[in-house]
Coordinates of C-alpha atoms in Angstrom, one line a residue:
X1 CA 0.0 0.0 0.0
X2 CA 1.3 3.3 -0.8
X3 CA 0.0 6.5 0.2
X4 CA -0.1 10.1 -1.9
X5 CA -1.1 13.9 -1.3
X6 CA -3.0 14.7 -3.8
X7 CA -4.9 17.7 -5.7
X8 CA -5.3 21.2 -4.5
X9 CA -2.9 20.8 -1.7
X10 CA 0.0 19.9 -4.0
X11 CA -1.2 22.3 -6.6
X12 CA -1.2 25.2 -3.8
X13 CA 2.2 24.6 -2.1
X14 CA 3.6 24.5 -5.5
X15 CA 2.0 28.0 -5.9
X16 CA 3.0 29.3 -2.6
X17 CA -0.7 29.1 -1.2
X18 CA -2.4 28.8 1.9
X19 CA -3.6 24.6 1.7
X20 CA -6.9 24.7 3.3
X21 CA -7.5 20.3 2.9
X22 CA -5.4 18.0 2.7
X23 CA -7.1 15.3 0.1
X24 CA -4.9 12.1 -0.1
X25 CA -4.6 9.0 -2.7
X26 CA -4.3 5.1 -1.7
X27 CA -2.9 2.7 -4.4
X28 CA -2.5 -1.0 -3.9
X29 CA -5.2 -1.8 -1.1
X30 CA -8.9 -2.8 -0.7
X31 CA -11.4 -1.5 1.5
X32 CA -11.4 -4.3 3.9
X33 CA -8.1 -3.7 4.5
X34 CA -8.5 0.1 5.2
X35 CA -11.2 -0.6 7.6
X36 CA -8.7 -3.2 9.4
X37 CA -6.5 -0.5 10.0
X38 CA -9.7 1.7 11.6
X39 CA -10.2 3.8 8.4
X40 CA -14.1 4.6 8.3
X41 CA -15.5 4.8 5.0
X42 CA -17.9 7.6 4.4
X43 CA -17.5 7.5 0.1
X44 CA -21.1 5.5 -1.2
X45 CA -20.1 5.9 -4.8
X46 CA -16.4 5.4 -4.4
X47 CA -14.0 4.1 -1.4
X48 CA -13.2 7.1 0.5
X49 CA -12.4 6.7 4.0
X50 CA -11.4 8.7 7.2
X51 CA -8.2 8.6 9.0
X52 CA -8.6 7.1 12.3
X53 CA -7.0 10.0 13.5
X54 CA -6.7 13.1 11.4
X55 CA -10.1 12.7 10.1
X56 CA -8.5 13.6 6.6
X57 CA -9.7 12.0 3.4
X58 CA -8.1 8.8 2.2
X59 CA -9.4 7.5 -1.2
X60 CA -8.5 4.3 -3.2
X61 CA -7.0 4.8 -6.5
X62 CA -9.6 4.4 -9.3
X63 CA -10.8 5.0 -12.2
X64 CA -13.8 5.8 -14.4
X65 CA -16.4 5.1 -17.4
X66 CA -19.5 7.6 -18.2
X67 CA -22.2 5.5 -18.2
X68 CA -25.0 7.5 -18.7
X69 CA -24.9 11.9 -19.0
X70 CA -24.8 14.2 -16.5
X71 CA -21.7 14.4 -13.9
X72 CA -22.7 11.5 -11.5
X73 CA -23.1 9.0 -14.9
X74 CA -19.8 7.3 -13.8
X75 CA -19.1 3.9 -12.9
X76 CA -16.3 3.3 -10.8
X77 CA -13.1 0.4 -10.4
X78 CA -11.2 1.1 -7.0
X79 CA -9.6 -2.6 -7.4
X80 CA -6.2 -2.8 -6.0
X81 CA -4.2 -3.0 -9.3
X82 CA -5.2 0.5 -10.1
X83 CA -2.0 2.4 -10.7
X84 CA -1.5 6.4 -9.7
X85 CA -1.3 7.5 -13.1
X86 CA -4.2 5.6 -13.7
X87 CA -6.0 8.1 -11.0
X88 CA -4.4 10.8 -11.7
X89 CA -5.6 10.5 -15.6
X90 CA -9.2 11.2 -14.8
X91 CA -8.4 14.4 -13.3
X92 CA -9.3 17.5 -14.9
X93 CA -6.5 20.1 -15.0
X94 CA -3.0 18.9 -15.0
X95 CA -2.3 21.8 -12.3
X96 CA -4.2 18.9 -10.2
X97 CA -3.2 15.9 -11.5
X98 CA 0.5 16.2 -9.5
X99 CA 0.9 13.5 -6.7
X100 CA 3.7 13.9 -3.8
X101 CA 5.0 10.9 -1.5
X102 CA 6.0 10.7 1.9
X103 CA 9.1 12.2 1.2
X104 CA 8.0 14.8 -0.7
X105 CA 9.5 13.2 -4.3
X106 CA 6.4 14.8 -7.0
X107 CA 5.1 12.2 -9.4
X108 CA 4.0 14.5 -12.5
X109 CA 3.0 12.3 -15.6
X110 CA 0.8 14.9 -17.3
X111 CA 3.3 18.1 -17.0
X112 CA 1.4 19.7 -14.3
X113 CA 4.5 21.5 -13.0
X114 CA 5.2 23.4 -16.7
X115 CA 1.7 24.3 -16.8
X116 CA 2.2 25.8 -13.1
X117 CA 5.0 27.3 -14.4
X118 CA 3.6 28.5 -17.7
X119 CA 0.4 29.8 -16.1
X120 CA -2.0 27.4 -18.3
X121 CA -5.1 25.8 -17.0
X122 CA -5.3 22.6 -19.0
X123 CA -6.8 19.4 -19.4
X124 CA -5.4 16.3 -18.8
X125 CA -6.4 14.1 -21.1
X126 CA -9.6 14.0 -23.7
X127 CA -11.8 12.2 -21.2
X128 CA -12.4 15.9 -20.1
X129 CA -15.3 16.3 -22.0
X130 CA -17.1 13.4 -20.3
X131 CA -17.6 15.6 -17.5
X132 CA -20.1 18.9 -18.1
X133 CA -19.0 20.3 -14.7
X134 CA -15.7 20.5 -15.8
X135 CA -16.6 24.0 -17.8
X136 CA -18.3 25.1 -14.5
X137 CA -14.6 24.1 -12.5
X138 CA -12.2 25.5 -15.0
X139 CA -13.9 28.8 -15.0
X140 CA -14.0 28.9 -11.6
X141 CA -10.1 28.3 -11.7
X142 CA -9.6 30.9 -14.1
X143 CA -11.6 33.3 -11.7
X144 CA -9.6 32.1 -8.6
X145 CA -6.0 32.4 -10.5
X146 CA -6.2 35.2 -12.8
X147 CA -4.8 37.4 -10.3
X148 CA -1.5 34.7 -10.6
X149 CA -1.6 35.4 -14.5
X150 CA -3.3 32.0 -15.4
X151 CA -5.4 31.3 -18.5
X152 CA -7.4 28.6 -20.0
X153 CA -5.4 26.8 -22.9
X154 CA -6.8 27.1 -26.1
X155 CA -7.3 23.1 -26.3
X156 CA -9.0 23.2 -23.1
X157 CA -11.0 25.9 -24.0
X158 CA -12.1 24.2 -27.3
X159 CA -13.2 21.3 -25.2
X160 CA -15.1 23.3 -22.9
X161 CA -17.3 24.5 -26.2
X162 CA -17.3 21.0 -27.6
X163 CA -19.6 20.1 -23.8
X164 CA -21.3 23.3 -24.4
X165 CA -22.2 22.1 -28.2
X166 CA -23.3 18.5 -26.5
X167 CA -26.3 19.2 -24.4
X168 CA -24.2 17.8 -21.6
X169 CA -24.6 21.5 -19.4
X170 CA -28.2 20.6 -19.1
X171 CA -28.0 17.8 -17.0
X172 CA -26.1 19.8 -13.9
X173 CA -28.2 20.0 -11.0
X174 CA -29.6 23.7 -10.0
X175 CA -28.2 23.2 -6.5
X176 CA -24.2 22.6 -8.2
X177 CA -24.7 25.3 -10.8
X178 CA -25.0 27.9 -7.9
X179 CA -22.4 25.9 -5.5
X180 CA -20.0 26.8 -8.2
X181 CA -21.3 30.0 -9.3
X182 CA -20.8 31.2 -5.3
X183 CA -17.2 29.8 -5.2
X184 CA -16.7 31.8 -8.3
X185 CA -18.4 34.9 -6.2
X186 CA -15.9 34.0 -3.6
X187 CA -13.1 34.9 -5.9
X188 CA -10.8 37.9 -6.6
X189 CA -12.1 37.9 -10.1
X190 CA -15.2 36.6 -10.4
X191 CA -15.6 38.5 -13.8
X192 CA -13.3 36.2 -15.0
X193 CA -16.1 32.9 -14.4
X194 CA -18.2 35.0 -16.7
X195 CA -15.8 35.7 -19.1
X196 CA -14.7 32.4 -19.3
X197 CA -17.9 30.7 -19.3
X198 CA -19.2 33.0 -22.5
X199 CA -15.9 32.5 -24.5
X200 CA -17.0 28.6 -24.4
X201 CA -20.7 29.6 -25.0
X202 CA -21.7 28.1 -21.7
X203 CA -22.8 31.7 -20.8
X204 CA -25.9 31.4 -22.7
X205 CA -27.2 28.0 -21.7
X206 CA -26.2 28.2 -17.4
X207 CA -27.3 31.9 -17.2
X208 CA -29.0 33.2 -20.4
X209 CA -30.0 36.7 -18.2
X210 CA -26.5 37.3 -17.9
X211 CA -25.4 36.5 -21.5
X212 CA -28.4 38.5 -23.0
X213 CA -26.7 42.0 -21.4
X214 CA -23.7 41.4 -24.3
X215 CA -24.4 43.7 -27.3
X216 CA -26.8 45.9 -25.6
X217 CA -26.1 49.3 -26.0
X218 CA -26.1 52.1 -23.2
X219 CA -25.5 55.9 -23.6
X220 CA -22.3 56.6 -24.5
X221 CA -21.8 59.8 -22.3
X222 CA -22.6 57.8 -18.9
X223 CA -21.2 54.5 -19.9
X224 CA -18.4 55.1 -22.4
X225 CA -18.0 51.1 -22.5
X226 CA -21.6 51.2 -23.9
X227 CA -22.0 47.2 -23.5
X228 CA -23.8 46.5 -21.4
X229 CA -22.1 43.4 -20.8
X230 CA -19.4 44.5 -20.5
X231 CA -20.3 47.2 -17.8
X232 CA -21.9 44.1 -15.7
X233 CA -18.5 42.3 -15.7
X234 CA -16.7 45.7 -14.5
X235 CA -19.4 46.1 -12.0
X236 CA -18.8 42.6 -10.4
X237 CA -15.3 43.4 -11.0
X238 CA -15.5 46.2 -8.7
X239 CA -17.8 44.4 -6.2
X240 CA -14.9 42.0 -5.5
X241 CA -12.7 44.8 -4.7
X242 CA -15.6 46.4 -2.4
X243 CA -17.2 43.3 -0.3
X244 CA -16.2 39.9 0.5
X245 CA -20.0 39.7 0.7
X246 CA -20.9 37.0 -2.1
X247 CA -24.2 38.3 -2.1
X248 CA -23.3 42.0 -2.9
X249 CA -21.5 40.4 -5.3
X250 CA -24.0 38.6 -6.8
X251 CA -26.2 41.6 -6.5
X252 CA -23.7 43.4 -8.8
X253 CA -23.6 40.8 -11.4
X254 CA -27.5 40.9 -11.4
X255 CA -28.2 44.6 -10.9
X256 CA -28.8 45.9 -14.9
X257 CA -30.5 42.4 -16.6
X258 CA -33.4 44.5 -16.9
X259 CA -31.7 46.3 -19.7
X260 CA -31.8 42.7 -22.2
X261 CA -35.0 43.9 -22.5
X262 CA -35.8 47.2 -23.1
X263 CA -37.4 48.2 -26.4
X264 CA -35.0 48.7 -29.1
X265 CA -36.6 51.6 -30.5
X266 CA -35.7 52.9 -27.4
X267 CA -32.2 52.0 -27.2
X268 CA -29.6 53.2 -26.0
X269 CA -32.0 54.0 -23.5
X270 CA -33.3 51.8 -20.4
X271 CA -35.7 53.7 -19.2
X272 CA -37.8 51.4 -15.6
X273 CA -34.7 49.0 -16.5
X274 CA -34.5 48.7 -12.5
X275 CA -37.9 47.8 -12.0
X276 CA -38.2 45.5 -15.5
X277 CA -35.2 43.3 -14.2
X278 CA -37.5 42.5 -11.1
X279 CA -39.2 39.5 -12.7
X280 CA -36.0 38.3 -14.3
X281 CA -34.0 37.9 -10.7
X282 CA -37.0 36.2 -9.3
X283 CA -36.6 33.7 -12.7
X284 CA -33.4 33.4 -12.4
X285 CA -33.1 32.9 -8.6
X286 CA -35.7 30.4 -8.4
X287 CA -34.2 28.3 -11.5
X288 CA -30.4 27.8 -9.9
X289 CA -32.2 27.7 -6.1
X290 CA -30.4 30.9 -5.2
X291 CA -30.5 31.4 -1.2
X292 CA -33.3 33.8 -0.4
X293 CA -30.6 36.2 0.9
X294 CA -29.3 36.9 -2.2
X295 CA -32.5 37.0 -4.4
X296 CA -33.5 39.5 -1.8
X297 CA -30.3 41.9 -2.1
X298 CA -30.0 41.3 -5.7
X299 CA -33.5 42.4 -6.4
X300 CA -33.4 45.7 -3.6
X301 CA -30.4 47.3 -5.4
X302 CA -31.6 46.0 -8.7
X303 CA -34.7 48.1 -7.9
X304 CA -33.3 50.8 -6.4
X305 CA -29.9 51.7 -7.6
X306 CA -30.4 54.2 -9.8
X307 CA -32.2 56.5 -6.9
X308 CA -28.9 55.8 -4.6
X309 CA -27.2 57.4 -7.5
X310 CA -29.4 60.7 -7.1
X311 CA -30.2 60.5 -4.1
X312 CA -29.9 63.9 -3.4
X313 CA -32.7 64.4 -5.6
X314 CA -35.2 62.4 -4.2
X315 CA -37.4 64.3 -1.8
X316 CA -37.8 63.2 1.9
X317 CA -41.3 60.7 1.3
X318 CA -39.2 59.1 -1.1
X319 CA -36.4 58.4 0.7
X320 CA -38.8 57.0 3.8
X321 CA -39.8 54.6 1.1
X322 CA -36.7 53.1 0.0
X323 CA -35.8 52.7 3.6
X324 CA -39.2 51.2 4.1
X325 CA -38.6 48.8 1.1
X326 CA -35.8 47.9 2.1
X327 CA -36.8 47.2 5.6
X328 CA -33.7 48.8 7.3
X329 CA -35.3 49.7 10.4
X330 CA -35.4 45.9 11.3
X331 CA -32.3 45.0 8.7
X332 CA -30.0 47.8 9.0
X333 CA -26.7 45.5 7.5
X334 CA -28.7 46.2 4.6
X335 CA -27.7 49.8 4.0
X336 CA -23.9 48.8 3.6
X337 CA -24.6 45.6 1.5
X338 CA -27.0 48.1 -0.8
X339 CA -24.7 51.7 -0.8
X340 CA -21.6 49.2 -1.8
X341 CA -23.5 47.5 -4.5
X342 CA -24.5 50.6 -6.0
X343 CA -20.9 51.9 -6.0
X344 CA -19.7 48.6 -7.6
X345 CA -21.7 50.5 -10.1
X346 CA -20.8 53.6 -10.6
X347 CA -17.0 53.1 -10.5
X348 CA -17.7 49.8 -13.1
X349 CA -17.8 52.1 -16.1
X350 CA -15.0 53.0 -18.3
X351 CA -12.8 56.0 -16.9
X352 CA -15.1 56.0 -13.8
X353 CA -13.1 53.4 -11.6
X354 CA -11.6 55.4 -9.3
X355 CA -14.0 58.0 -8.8
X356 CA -15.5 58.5 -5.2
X357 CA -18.9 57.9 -4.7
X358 CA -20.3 60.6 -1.9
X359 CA -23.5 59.1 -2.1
X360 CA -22.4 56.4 0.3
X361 CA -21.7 58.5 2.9
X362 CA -24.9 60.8 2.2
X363 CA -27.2 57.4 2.6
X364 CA -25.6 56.7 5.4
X365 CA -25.9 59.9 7.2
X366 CA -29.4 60.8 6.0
X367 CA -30.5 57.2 7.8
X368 CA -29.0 57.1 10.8
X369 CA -30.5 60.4 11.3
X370 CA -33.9 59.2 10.7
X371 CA -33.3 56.0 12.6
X372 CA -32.6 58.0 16.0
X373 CA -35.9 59.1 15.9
X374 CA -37.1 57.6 19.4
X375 CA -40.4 55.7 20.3
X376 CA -40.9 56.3 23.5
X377 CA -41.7 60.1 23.0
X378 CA -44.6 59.5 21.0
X379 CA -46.0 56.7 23.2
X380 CA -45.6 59.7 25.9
X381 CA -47.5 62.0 24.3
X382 CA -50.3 59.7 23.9
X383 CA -50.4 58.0 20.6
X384 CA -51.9 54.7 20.6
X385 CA -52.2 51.5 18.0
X386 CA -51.0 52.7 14.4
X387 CA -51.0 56.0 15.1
X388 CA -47.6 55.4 16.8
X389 CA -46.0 54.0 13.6
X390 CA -47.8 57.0 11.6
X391 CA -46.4 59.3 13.9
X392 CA -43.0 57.6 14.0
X393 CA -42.8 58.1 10.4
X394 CA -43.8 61.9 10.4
X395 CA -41.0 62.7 12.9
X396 CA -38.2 60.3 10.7
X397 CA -39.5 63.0 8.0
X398 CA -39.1 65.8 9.7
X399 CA -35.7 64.7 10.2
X400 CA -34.5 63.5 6.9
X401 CA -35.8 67.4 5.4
X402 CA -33.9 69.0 8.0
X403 CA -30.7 66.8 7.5
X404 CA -31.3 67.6 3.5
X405 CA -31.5 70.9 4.2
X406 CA -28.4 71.1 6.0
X407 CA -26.5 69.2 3.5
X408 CA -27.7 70.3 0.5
X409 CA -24.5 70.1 -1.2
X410 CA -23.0 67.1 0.1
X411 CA -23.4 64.8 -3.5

C-alpha cells in the first residue's frame, strides 16, 4: 500500500498558497483492508475513507467510465491494481493531477509543474469532455488564479465548447450550478467565471440573463464602454474589490439584466430598467435555487440603484420609502450591502473606476439620522395602536428634510 497527497494541496504549495485540505490517494489496497486499519468509510459511490485520527480523506486509487450523462453518470473500479497515473488520468487540470509521497518526491505524468509554471489551466487528457461540470470548475479556476496570471489553454477551452455544443450542461443539477457560481463569487475575479464561461458559449445556456446583457447598447456619455455586458462584468469586477459579501457580489452581477429587455426603438436608453429586471432575478433565482438572501439583495439594489445614485434628488417621502422597502429599520446590514453595490456600479464604467462615490456616505448619514428618531416620546405624548408607527414616520420626515436641508450640497 502506498499513500499520496493529492490535488489542490500539492497544486497550492507549489504556488506558494495557503492549503486549506489536505485530500490524499491510496494505491495498492482494498477497503477491507483500510477498515482493518480503523479507516471509516464515508464515500457510497467510491471508497473514500477517514483517517482514524486526522479525520482527513483517504481515497483508493480508481478509475472511471461515463455510463450514462450528466456528472454523477460514472461507474467506478477502485480494485487494487489500479496504478497512480491511472488516478491521476481522470483528473481534470493537469495543475491537479501532480501527486507527492512521503518524502515529498512529485510524481508528475501529465506536466502539471510546466503548466504551473507557464500559467495554463489545462486538461489532462480527452476524457475531459465526459464531464459537463468540468466548464463550470475550469472557470472557476480561471476566476480564482487570474490574479496569478493564469489562462485557459486554447485546447481546453475548445473542449469546454465542444460540452457546451453536446447538451451535456443541461444535466447539472440547480443546487451545483449555484455551488460553483458562489465559489466563483468568492473569488478575486469573479468577472473572469463570466468571461470564461461565455468565451466557451456556456454563458448562454447556465445563465442566459447574464449573457443577454452582451451587445446591448447604453449611452455613451454615462457608460463610455456602452456594453452592457461589458459594464456588468466591470461592476462585479469592482464588487470584488468592495465586499467579500458573495451576495453584494452577486447583486452586482444581477443589478442591470433589466436592460436585455428594453425596447429597441428605445435604445440606448433603459428607461424602468431597475424595475423591468424584477421579474427576471426572481426567474433566475428560483431556476439555480439561489438562497433567499441573495434574491432578496439582488432584487433591492436592482430596484433601487439608480435612486442611490441621485439620491440627493429624491425628496424626503421618497427616501422614507426606499428605507421602508428595504426594511432597514429591522435590517439595518442592509444599507452597507445596498450603498456598496450601487458603487460597484458607478466606479464599473470605463474612466469611472476610481471615482469616489459621496452618495455612500450621504445614505448613510441621511439614515441614521432618521433611525434615531425615538419611540418612546410619541408613546408619551399619547399616541396609541397605528397612530404610533404614523407618527413615527412623520418625525423620521421631519428629520430626513432638515438633515437635507443642511447638506444640500453634500453629493
Amino acid at each position: 500500500m502506498k499513500i499520496y497527497l493529492v490535488g489542490g494541496a500539492v497544486r497550492d504549495n507549489l504556488l506558494k498558497l495557503p492549503i486549506k485540505d489536505r485530500d490524499y490517494m491510496v494505491v495498492g489496497t482494498t477497503p477491507e483492508q483500510m477498515l482493518d486499519q480503523g479507516y471509516k468509510q464515508v464515500g457510497k459511490d467510491f471508497p473514500v475513507f477517514l483517517h482514524p485520527k486526522t479525520q482527513q480523506e483517504y481515497a483508493l486509487a480508481r478509475t472511471e467510465r461515463k455510463t450514462e450523462p450528466g456528472y454523477n453518470g460514472f461507474s467506478c473500479n477502485a480494485d487494487p491494481d489500479v496504478t497512480l497515473e491511472e488516478d491521476l488520468l481522470r483528473r481534470d487540470l493537469t495543475i491537479n493531477a501532480i501527486a507527492q509521497d512521503d518524502t515529498g518526491t512529485l510524481f508528475d505524468p501529465y506536466g502539471g509543474v510546466a503548466d504551473i509554471n507557464n500559467k495554463q489551466l489545462r486538461h489532462v487528457s480527452g476524457t475531459f469532455i465526459e464531464d459537463p461540470l468540468r466548464v463550470l470548475r475550469v472557470a472557476r479556476f480561471a476566476a480564482r488564479f487570474h490574479v496569478l496570471g493564469f489562462t485557459v489553454a486554447d485546447d481546453t477551452l475548445a473542449l469546454m465548447t465542444q460540452i457546451s455544443h453536446s447538451g451535456e450542461l443541461q444535466a447539472l443539477t440547480p443546487e451545483r450550478i449555484f455551488l460553483e457560481l458562489d465559489k466563483a463569487l468568492a473569488t478575486d475575479s469573479p468577472h473572469i467565471f463570466i468571461e470564461v464561461l461565455r468565451q466557451c458559449q456556456a454563458l448562454e445556456i447556465l445563465f442566459p440573463e447574464i449573457n443577454a446583457l452582451f451587445g446591448i447598447p447604453q449611452p455613451e456619455k454615462w457608460h463610455p464602454e456602452i456594453d452592457t455586458g461589458i459594464h456588468t462584468l466591470m461592476v462585479l469586477e469592482q464588487a470584488a474589490k468592495l465586499s467579500n459579501d458573495n451576495s453584494v457580489r452577486f447583486a452586482a452581477l444581477l443589478h442591470d439584466v433589466g436592460k436585455a429587455l428594453s425596447p429597441k426603438d428605445s435604445l440606448p436608453k433603459h428607461h424602468g430598467h431597475g424595475q423591468t429586471g424584477l421579474a427576471v432575478i426572481k426567474a433566475f433565482c428560483a431556476r439555480i435555487k439561489v438562497p433567499n438572501d441573495y434574491r432578496d439583495l439582488a432584487l433591492l439594489v436592482c430596484d433601487q440603484h439608480q435612486n442611490i445614485h441621485n439620491i440627493n434628488e429624491l425628496r424626503p417621502e421618497t427616501l422614507m420609502k426606499i428605507f421602508d422597502k428595504a426594511d432597514l429599520w429591522r435590517k439595518p446590514h442592509r444599507l452597507e450591502q445596498l450603498i456598496t453595490a450601487c458603487e460597484a456600479d458607478s466606479k464599473g464604467r470605463l474612466g469611472f473606476e476610481h471615482d469616489i462615490y459621496p452618495q455612500a456616505q450621504y445614505v448613510k448619514e441621511v439614515f441614521n439620522a432618521a433611525n434615531s428618531v425615538a419611540v418612546k416620546p410619541i408613546i408619551e405624548a399619547g399616541f396609541l395602536g397605528a397612530e404610533i408607527k404614523q407618527q413615527l414616520r412623520l418625525e423620521r420626515i421631519k428629520v430626513i428634510t432638515k438633515f437635507k436641508n443642511e447638506f444640500k450640497n453634500l453629493v
